[in-house]
JSON list of C-alpha atoms in Angstrom, two decimals:
[
{"chain": "A", "resi": 1269, "resn": "ALA", "atom": "CA", "xyz": [-16.48, -86.46, 25.52]},
{"chain": "A", "resi": 1270, "resn": "ILE", "atom": "CA", "xyz": [-19.74, -84.22, 26.34]},
{"chain": "A", "resi": 1271, "resn": "ILE", "atom": "CA", "xyz": [-18.85, -80.89, 27.86]},
{"chain": "A", "resi": 1272, "resn": "LEU", "atom": "CA", "xyz": [-21.23, -79.06, 29.90]},
{"chain": "A", "resi": 1273, "resn": "LEU", "atom": "CA", "xyz": [-20.84, -75.28, 30.47]},
{"chain": "A", "resi": 1274, "resn": "PHE", "atom": "CA", "xyz": [-23.09, -73.61, 33.19]},
{"chain": "A", "resi": 1275, "resn": "GLN", "atom": "CA", "xyz": [-23.74, -70.03, 33.89]},
{"chain": "A", "resi": 1276, "resn": "VAL", "atom": "CA", "xyz": [-24.26, -68.87, 37.43]},
{"chain": "A", "resi": 1277, "resn": "ARG", "atom": "CA", "xyz": [-27.18, -66.30, 37.75]},
{"chain": "A", "resi": 1278, "resn": "ILE", "atom": "CA", "xyz": [-25.73, -63.28, 39.71]},
{"chain": "A", "resi": 1279, "resn": "ALA", "atom": "CA", "xyz": [-28.02, -60.67, 41.09]},
{"chain": "A", "resi": 1280, "resn": "GLY", "atom": "CA", "xyz": [-26.66, -56.85, 40.10]},
{"chain": "A", "resi": 1281, "resn": "LEU", "atom": "CA", "xyz": [-24.09, -57.48, 37.66]},
{"chain": "A", "resi": 1282, "resn": "SER", "atom": "CA", "xyz": [-23.66, -53.84, 36.72]},
{"chain": "A", "resi": 1283, "resn": "CYS", "atom": "CA", "xyz": [-22.13, -52.55, 33.26]},
{"chain": "A", "resi": 1284, "resn": "GLN", "atom": "CA", "xyz": [-19.16, -50.27, 34.33]},
{"chain": "A", "resi": 1285, "resn": "PHE", "atom": "CA", "xyz": [-20.15, -47.82, 31.43]},
{"chain": "A", "resi": 1286, "resn": "CYS", "atom": "CA", "xyz": [-23.81, -47.24, 31.89]},
{"chain": "A", "resi": 1287, "resn": "PRO", "atom": "CA", "xyz": [-26.76, -48.07, 34.32]},
{"chain": "A", "resi": 1288, "resn": "MET", "atom": "CA", "xyz": [-27.85, -51.17, 32.76]},
{"chain": "A", "resi": 1289, "resn": "MET", "atom": "CA", "xyz": [-27.80, -54.46, 35.22]},
{"chain": "A", "resi": 1290, "resn": "PHE", "atom": "CA", "xyz": [-27.88, -58.01, 34.18]},
{"chain": "A", "resi": 1291, "resn": "GLU", "atom": "CA", "xyz": [-28.89, -61.13, 36.18]},
{"chain": "A", "resi": 1292, "resn": "TRP", "atom": "CA", "xyz": [-26.51, -63.26, 33.96]},
{"chain": "A", "resi": 1293, "resn": "PRO", "atom": "CA", "xyz": [-22.71, -62.95, 32.79]},
{"chain": "A", "resi": 1294, "resn": "PHE", "atom": "CA", "xyz": [-23.37, -63.61, 29.21]},
{"chain": "A", "resi": 1295, "resn": "LEU", "atom": "CA", "xyz": [-25.88, -60.67, 28.85]},
{"chain": "A", "resi": 1296, "resn": "LEU", "atom": "CA", "xyz": [-23.54, -58.48, 30.49]},
{"chain": "A", "resi": 1297, "resn": "GLN", "atom": "CA", "xyz": [-20.67, -59.82, 28.30]},
{"chain": "A", "resi": 1298, "resn": "ARG", "atom": "CA", "xyz": [-22.90, -59.56, 25.26]},
{"chain": "A", "resi": 1299, "resn": "HIS", "atom": "CA", "xyz": [-23.93, -55.78, 26.20]},
{"chain": "A", "resi": 1300, "resn": "MET", "atom": "CA", "xyz": [-20.37, -54.44, 26.54]},
{"chain": "A", "resi": 1301, "resn": "LEU", "atom": "CA", "xyz": [-20.06, -54.97, 22.50]},
{"chain": "A", "resi": 1302, "resn": "LYS", "atom": "CA", "xyz": [-22.23, -51.97, 22.65]},
{"chain": "A", "resi": 1303, "resn": "HIS", "atom": "CA", "xyz": [-19.61, -50.04, 24.30]},
{"chain": "A", "resi": 1304, "resn": "THR", "atom": "CA", "xyz": [-16.08, -51.79, 22.99]},
{"chain": "A", "resi": 1305, "resn": "GLY", "atom": "CA", "xyz": [-17.77, -51.40, 19.31]},
{"chain": "A", "resi": 1306, "resn": "GLU", "atom": "CA", "xyz": [-15.75, -55.23, 18.90]},
{"chain": "A", "resi": 1307, "resn": "LYS", "atom": "CA", "xyz": [-17.54, -56.69, 15.40]},
{"chain": "A", "resi": 1308, "resn": "ARG", "atom": "CA", "xyz": [-16.25, -60.02, 15.39]},
{"chain": "A", "resi": 1309, "resn": "PHE", "atom": "CA", "xyz": [-18.65, -61.37, 12.51]},
{"chain": "A", "resi": 1310, "resn": "LYS", "atom": "CA", "xyz": [-18.66, -60.11, 9.29]},
{"chain": "A", "resi": 1311, "resn": "CYS", "atom": "CA", "xyz": [-21.12, -60.70, 6.15]},
{"chain": "A", "resi": 1312, "resn": "SER", "atom": "CA", "xyz": [-19.50, -62.62, 3.44]},
{"chain": "A", "resi": 1313, "resn": "LEU", "atom": "CA", "xyz": [-21.66, -60.64, 0.52]},
{"chain": "A", "resi": 1314, "resn": "CYS", "atom": "CA", "xyz": [-21.05, -56.74, 1.23]},
{"chain": "A", "resi": 1315, "resn": "ASN", "atom": "CA", "xyz": [-18.49, -56.72, 4.41]},
{"chain": "A", "resi": 1316, "resn": "LYS", "atom": "CA", "xyz": [-20.60, -55.38, 6.60]},
{"chain": "A", "resi": 1317, "resn": "GLU", "atom": "CA", "xyz": [-19.73, -55.96, 10.26]},
{"chain": "A", "resi": 1318, "resn": "PHE", "atom": "CA", "xyz": [-21.78, -57.10, 13.44]},
{"chain": "A", "resi": 1319, "resn": "GLY", "atom": "CA", "xyz": [-20.94, -57.55, 17.05]},
{"chain": "A", "resi": 1320, "resn": "ARG", "atom": "CA", "xyz": [-23.39, -60.51, 17.00]},
{"chain": "A", "resi": 1321, "resn": "LYS", "atom": "CA", "xyz": [-23.82, -63.43, 15.22]},
{"chain": "A", "resi": 1322, "resn": "ASP", "atom": "CA", "xyz": [-27.39, -63.55, 15.25]},
{"chain": "A", "resi": 1323, "resn": "ASN", "atom": "CA", "xyz": [-27.59, -59.75, 14.04]},
{"chain": "A", "resi": 1324, "resn": "CYS", "atom": "CA", "xyz": [-25.10, -60.70, 11.15]},
{"chain": "A", "resi": 1325, "resn": "ILE", "atom": "CA", "xyz": [-27.41, -63.83, 10.26]},
{"chain": "A", "resi": 1326, "resn": "HIS", "atom": "CA", "xyz": [-30.68, -61.68, 10.38]},
{"chain": "A", "resi": 1327, "resn": "HIS", "atom": "CA", "xyz": [-28.94, -58.87, 8.07]},
{"chain": "A", "resi": 1328, "resn": "MET", "atom": "CA", "xyz": [-28.26, -61.62, 5.55]},
{"chain": "A", "resi": 1329, "resn": "ARG", "atom": "CA", "xyz": [-31.37, -63.06, 5.64]},
{"chain": "A", "resi": 1330, "resn": "MET", "atom": "CA", "xyz": [-33.44, -59.84, 5.44]},
{"chain": "A", "resi": 1331, "resn": "VAL", "atom": "CA", "xyz": [-31.23, -57.61, 2.83]},
{"chain": "A", "resi": 1332, "resn": "HIS", "atom": "CA", "xyz": [-29.62, -60.24, 0.54]},
{"chain": "A", "resi": 1333, "resn": "LYS", "atom": "CA", "xyz": [-32.46, -62.95, 0.89]},
{"chain": "A", "resi": 1334, "resn": "ALA", "atom": "CA", "xyz": [-30.15, -65.78, 2.45]},
{"chain": "A", "resi": 1335, "resn": "GLY", "atom": "CA", "xyz": [-31.99, -68.76, 4.05]},
{"chain": "A", "resi": 1336, "resn": "ASP", "atom": "CA", "xyz": [-30.55, -71.48, 6.18]},
{"chain": "A", "resi": 1337, "resn": "GLU", "atom": "CA", "xyz": [-27.31, -71.23, 3.86]},
{"chain": "A", "resi": 1338, "resn": "ALA", "atom": "CA", "xyz": [-26.74, -67.45, 6.16]},
{"chain": "A", "resi": 1339, "resn": "LYS", "atom": "CA", "xyz": [-25.36, -69.88, 8.99]},
{"chain": "A", "resi": 1340, "resn": "GLN", "atom": "CA", "xyz": [-22.22, -70.56, 7.21]},
{"chain": "A", "resi": 1341, "resn": "LEU", "atom": "CA", "xyz": [-21.96, -67.29, 5.07]},
{"chain": "A", "resi": 1342, "resn": "PHE", "atom": "CA", "xyz": [-20.48, -65.21, 7.59]},
{"chain": "A", "resi": 1343, "resn": "ILE", "atom": "CA", "xyz": [-16.96, -64.44, 8.55]},
{"chain": "A", "resi": 1344, "resn": "THR", "atom": "CA", "xyz": [-15.83, -64.96, 11.95]},
{"chain": "A", "resi": 1345, "resn": "ASN", "atom": "CA", "xyz": [-12.90, -62.55, 13.21]},
{"chain": "A", "resi": 1346, "resn": "TYR", "atom": "CA", "xyz": [-11.81, -63.99, 16.44]},
{"chain": "A", "resi": 1347, "resn": "THR", "atom": "CA", "xyz": [-8.68, -61.77, 17.64]}
]
């Protein structure tokens, strides 16, 4: 089965902690990680934690010189 998810563009979504504004709900949700400090991804090589998967993968590629395998090396902590 194919599941399609759509985001609805909404003008003027505002952060409750700072003056940032967003047009897309997923961008506001991603931004909120800065305020909550939630770290859902961890480097499996040094245990450094990240709020975003792309930042974790970037860290693994730059610091540990991991290639495409970096996409499988991080640890996810969904609680």
